[in-house]
Short mmCIF file of C-alpha atoms in Angstrom, two decimals:
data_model
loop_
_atom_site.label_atom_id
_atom_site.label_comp_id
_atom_site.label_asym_id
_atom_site.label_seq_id
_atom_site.Cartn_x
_atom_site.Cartn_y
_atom_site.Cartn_z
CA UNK Q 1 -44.60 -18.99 -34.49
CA UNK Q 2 -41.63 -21.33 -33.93
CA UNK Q 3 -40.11 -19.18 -36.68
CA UNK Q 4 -40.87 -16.01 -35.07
CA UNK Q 5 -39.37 -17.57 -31.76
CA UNK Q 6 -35.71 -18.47 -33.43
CA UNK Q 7 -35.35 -14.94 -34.99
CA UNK Q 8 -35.96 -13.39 -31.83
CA UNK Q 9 -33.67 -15.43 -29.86
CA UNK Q 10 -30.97 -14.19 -32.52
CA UNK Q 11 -31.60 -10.73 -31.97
CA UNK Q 12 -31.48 -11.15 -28.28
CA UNK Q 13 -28.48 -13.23 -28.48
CA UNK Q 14 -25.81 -10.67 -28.77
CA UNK Q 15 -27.43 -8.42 -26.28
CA UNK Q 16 -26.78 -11.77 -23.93
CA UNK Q 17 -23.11 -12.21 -25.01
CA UNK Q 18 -22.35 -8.58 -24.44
CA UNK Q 19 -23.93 -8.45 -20.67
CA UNK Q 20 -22.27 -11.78 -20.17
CA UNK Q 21 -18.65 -10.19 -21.20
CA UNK Q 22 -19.73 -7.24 -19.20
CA UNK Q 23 -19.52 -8.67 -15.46
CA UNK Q 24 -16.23 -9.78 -16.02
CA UNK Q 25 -13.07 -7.48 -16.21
CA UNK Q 26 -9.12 -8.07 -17.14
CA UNK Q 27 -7.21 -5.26 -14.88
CA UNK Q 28 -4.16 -4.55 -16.70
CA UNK Q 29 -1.72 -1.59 -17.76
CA UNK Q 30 -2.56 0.07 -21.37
CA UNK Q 31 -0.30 2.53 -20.71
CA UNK Q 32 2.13 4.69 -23.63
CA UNK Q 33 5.13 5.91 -22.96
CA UNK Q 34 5.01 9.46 -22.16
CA UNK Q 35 1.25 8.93 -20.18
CA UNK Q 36 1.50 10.80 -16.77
CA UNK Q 37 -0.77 10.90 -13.54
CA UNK Q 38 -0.78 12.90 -10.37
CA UNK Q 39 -1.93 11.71 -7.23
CA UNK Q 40 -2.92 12.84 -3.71
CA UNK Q 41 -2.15 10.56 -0.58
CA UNK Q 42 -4.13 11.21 2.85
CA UNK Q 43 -3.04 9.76 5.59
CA UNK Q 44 -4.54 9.45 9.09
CA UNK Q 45 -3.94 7.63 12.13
CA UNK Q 46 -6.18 6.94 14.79
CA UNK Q 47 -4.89 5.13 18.79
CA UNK Q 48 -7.44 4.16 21.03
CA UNK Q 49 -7.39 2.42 24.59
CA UNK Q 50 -9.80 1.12 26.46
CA UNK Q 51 -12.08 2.26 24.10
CA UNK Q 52 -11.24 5.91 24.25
CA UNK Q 53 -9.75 7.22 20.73
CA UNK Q 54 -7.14 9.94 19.79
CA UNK Q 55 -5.66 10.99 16.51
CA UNK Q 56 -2.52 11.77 15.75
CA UNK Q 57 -2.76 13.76 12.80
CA UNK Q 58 -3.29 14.12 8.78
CA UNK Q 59 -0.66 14.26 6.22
CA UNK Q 60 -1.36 14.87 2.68
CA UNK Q 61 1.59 13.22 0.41
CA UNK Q 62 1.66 14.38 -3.87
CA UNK Q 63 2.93 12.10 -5.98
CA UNK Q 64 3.79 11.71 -9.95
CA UNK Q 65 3.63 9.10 -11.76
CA UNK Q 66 5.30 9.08 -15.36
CA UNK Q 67 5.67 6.31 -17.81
CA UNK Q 68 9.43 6.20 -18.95
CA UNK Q 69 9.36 3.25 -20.91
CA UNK Q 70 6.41 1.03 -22.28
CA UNK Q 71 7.52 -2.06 -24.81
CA UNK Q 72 6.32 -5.60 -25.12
CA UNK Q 73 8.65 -6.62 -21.82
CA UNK Q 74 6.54 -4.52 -19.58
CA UNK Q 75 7.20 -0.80 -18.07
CA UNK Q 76 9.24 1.63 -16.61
CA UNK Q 77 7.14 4.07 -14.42
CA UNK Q 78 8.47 7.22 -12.37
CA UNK Q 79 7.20 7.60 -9.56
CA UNK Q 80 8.42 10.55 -8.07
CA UNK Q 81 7.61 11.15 -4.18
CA UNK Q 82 6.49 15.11 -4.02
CA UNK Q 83 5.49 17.43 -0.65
CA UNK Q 84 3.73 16.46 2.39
CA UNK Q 85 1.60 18.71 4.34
CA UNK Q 86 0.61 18.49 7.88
CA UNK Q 87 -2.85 19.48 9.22
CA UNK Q 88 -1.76 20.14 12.48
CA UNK Q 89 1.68 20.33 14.15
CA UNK Q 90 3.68 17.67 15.18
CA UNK Q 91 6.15 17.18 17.41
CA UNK Q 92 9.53 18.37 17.33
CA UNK Q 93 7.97 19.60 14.11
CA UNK Q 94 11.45 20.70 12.52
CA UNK Q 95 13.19 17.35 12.73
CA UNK Q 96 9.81 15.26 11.66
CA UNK Q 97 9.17 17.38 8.99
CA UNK Q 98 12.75 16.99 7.71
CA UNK Q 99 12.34 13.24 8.02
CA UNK Q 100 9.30 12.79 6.48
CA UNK Q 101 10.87 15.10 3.75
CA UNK Q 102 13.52 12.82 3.43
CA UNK Q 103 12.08 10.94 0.10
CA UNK Q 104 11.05 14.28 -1.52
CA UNK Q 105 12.24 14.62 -5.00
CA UNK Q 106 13.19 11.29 -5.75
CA UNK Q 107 12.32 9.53 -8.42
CA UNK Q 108 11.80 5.50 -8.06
CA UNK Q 109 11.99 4.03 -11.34
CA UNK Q 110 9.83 1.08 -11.10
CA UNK Q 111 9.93 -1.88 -12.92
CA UNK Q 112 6.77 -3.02 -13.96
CA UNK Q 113 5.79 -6.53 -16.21
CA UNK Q 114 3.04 -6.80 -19.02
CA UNK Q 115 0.12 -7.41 -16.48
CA UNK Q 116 1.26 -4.57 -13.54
CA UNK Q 117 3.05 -6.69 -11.09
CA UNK Q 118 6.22 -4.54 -9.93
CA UNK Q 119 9.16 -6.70 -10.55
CA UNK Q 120 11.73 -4.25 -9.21
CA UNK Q 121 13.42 -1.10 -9.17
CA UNK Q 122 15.75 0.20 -11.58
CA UNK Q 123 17.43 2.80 -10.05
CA UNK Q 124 18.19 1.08 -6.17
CA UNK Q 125 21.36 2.50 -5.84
CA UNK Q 126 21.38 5.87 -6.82
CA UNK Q 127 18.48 6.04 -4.44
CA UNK Q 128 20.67 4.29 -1.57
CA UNK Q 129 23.40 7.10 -2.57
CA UNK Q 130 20.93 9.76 -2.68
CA UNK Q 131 19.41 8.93 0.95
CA UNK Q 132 22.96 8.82 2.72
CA UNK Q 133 23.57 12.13 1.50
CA UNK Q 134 20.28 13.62 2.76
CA UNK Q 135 20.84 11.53 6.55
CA UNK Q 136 24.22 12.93 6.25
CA UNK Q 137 22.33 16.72 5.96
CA UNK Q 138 19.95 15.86 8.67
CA UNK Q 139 22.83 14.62 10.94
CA UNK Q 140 24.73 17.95 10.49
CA UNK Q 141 21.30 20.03 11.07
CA UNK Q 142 20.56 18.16 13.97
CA UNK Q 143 24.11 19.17 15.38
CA UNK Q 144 24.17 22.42 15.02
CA UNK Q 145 20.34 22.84 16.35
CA UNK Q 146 19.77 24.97 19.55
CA UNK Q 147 17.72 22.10 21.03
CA UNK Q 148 20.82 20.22 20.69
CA UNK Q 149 20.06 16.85 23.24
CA UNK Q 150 16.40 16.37 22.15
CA UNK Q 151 17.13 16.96 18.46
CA UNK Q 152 20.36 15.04 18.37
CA UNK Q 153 18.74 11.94 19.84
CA UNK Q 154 15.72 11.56 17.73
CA UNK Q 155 18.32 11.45 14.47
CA UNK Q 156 20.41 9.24 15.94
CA UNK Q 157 17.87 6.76 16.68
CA UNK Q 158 15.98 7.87 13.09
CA UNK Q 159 19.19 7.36 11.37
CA UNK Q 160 19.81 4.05 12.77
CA UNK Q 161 16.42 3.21 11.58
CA UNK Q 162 17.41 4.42 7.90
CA UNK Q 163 20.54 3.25 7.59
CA UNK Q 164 19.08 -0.41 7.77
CA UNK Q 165 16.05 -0.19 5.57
CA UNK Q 166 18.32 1.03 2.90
CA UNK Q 167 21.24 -1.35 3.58
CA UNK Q 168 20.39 -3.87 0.58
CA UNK Q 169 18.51 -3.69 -2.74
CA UNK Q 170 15.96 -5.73 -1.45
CA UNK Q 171 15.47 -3.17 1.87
CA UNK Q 172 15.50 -0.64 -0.63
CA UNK Q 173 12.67 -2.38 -2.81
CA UNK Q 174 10.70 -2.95 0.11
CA UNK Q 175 10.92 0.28 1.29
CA UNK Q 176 10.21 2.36 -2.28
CA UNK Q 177 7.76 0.34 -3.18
CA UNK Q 178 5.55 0.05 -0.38
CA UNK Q 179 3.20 2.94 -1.81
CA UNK Q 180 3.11 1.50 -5.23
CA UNK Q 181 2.25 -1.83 -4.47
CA UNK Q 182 -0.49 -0.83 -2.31
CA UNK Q 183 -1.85 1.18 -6.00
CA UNK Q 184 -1.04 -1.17 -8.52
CA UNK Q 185 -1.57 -4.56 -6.33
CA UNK Q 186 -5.27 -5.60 -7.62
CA UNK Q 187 -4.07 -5.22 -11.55
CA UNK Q 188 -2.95 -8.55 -13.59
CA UNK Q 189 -6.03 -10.94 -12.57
CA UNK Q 190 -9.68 -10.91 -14.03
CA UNK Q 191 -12.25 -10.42 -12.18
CA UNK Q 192 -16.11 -11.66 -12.43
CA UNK Q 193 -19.03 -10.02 -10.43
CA UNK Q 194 -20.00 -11.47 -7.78
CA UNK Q 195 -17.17 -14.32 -7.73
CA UNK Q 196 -14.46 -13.88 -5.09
CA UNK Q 197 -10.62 -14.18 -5.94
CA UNK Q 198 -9.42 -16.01 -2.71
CA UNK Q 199 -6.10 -16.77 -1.68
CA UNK Q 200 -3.24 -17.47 0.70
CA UNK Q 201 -1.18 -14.49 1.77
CA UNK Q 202 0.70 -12.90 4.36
CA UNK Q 203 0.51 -9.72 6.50
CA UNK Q 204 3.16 -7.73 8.42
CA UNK Q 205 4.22 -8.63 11.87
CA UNK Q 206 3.72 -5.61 14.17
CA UNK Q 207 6.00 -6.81 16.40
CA UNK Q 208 8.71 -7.59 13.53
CA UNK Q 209 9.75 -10.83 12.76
CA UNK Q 210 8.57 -13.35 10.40
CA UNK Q 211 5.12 -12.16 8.54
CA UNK Q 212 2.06 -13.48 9.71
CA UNK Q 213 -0.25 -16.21 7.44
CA UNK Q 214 -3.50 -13.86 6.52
CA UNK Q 215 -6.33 -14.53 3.70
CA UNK Q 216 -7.16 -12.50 0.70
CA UNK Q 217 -10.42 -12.05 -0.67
CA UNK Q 218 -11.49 -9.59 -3.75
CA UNK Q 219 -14.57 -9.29 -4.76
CA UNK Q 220 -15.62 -6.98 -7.86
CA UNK Q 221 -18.24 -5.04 -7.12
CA UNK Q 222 -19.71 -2.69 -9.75
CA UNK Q 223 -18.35 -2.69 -13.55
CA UNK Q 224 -20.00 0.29 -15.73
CA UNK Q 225 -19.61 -0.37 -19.63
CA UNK Q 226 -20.20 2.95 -20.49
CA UNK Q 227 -17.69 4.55 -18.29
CA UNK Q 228 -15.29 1.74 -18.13
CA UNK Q 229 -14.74 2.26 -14.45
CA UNK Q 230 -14.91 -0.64 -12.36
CA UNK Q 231 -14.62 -1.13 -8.46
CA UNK Q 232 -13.80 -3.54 -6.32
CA UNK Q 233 -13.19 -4.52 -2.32
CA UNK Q 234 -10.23 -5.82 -1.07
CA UNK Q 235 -9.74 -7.39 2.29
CA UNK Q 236 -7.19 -9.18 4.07
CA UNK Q 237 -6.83 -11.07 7.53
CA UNK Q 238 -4.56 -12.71 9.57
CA UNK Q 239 -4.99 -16.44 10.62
CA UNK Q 240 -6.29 -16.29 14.06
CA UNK Q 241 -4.66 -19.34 15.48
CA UNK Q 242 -1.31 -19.10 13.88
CA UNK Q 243 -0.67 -15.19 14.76
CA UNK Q 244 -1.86 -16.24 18.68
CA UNK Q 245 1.16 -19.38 18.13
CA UNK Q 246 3.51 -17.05 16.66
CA UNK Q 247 2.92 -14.28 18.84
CA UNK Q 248 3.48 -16.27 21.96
CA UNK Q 249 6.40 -17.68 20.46
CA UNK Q 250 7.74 -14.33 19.94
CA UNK Q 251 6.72 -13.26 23.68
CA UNK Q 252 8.36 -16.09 25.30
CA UNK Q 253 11.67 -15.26 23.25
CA UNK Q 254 11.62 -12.21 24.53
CA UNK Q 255 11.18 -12.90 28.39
CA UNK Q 256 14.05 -15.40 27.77
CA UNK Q 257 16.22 -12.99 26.38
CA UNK Q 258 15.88 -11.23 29.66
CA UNK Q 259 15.96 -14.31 31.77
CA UNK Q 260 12.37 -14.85 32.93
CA UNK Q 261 9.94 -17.18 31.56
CA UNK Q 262 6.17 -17.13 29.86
CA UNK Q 263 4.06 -20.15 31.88
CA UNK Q 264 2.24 -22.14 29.12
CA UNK Q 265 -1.27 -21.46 30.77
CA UNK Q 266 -0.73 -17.53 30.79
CA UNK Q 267 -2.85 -16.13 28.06
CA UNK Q 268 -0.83 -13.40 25.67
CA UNK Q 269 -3.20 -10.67 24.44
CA UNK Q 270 -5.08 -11.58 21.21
CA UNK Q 271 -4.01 -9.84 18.36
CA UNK Q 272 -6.20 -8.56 15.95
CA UNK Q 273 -4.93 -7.90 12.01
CA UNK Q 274 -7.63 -6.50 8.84
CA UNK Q 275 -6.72 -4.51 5.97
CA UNK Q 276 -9.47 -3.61 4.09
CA UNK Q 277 -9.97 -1.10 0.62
CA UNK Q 278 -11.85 0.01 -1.73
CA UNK Q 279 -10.36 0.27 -5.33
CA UNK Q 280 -12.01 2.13 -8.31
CA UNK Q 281 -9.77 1.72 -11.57
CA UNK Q 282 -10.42 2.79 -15.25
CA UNK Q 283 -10.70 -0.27 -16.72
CA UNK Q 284 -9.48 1.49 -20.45
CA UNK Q 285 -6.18 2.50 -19.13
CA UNK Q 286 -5.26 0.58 -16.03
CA UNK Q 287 -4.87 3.49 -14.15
CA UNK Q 288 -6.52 3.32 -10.18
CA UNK Q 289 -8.89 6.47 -10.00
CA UNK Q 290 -9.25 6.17 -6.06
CA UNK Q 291 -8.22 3.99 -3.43
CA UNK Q 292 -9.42 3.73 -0.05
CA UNK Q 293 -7.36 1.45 2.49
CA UNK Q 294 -8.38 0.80 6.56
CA UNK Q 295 -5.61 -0.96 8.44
CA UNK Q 296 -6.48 -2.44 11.57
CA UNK Q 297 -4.06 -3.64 14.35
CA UNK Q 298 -5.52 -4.62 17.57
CA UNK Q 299 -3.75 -6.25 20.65
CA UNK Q 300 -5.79 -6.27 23.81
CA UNK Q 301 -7.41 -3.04 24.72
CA UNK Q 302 -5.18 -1.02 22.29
CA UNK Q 303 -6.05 -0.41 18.59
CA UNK Q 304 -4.71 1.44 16.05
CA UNK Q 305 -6.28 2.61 12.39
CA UNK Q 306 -4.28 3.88 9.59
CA UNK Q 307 -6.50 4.93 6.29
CA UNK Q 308 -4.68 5.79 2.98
CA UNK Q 309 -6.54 7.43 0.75
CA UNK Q 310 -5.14 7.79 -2.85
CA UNK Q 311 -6.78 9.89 -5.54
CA UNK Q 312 -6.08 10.59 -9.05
CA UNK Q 313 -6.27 14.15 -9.38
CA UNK Q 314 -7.87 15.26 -12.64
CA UNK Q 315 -6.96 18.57 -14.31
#
């Protein structure tokens, strides 16, 4: 019996090994040079205030993603920003759609280490040459448009805009990247179900200035062995009590600037940061199949929702 017992136990035991291995998953790039992937971008935005909502509209962004280099160092990945389409018109539709155009074609070479972390971008200043020249196209168009004042104004203030997030490599990193760090962010760790991957991070000030302190928690939440797909939620949010003391201290440097001043016992409007997504990634390649993001800014009564959704397009 005890015999019977002990051989069972060894037949069972690599069954137990292999489920054990199977809740945990390394997320990182097995990528070949030459490997290629298209993807769709959706974006929407949604105001509301006082509880009543409006949307401003639905863009769908194309973009391809090419592996240019793959060695023991790490990567070199394309990522080349293709058309957007609107849903429904915009405002002063010509100009916007010439800005938002303004990226089309380019390729950003991205830099990318062994375990997916984007290190930097290769190619920053043919990209900085490459933008002046299209500003410089939209300036002239702009100027010779029959709705001269209206058109003229919104490029001006657009090129000012432009001009400074592409004044210095690191602008220009920021700025190219933002899209790929949002797809490749959750590769390079392991993850274990049911276990969350905490940690200290930071979020974007909405009101510029310094970025606020926020916490990051990933949790991995389904991991299929036979598919090799695994996904996992991703949410992160701002530190209540330091974005109220930085956002005061912001508020009060403002009012100073034009001579009045904050009283201590005023209140400033609460605001409210969450960024939360869903991420489903083949685990055999590295590559993110879908990715669903929710931004949430609130201050007061006004809110505003941006969702990204990214999707591999198969063919």
């Amino acid at each position: 019996m005890v015999r019977t017992a002990a051989l069972l136990c060894l037949c069972l035991l690599p069954w137990s090994v292999q489920h054990a291995v199977a809740q945990s998953v390394e997320l990182i790039p097995h990528w070949k040079t030459g490997d290629s992937v298209e993807l769709i971008v959706t974006r929407v935005r949604e105001k509301s205030l006082d509880g009543r909502s409006t949307r401003s509209g639905t863009t769908h962004t194309r973009f391809s993603l090419e592996v240019l280099r793959a060695d023991p160092q790490g990567y070199l990945v394309g990522w080349t920003v293709g058309a957007t389409t609107f849903e429904v018109p915009a405002p002063s539709e010509s100009i916007l759609r010439q800005v938002v155009g303004l990226m089309q074609g380019l390729q950003i070479q991205l830099q990318i280490d062994p375990r997916g972390a984007i290190t930097g971008v290769r190619n920053w200043e043919a990209l900085r040459n490459e933008m002046q020249k299209k500003l410089d196209a939209l300036s002239d168009n702009a100027a010779a448009s029959q709705r001269e004042n209206a058109d003229q104004a919104l490029v001006k203030n657009l090129r000012a805009q432009w001009d400074v997030m592409f004044s210095t490599k690191a602008q220009i990193e920021r700025v190219c990247t933002r899209d790929a760090q949002t797809y490749f962010r959750i590769l390079g760790r392991t993850y274990t179900r049911g276990e969350h991957d905490e940690y200290q991070s930071v979020l974007d000030n909405p009101l510029g200035g310094a970025p606020l302190p926020a916490h990051t928690d990933i949790v991995l939440k389904s991991f299929e062995d036979r598919s090799r797909h695994a996904v996992l939620h991703w949410k992160q949010s701002a530190d209540r009590e330091q974005t109220d003391r930085i956002m005061r201290s912001i508020v009060k440097g403002l009012a100073a600037q034009r001579g009045k001043q904050v009283p201590e016992e005023r209140p400033v409007n609460t605001v409210s940061l969450e960024n939360q997504a869903e991420v489903e990634v083949d685990v055999e390649t590295g590559w993110i199949t879908k990715l669903t993001e929710t931004k949430s800014v609130g201050l007061g009564t006004r809110h505003q929702t941006d969702t990204t959704v990214m999707i591999r397009e198969v063919r």
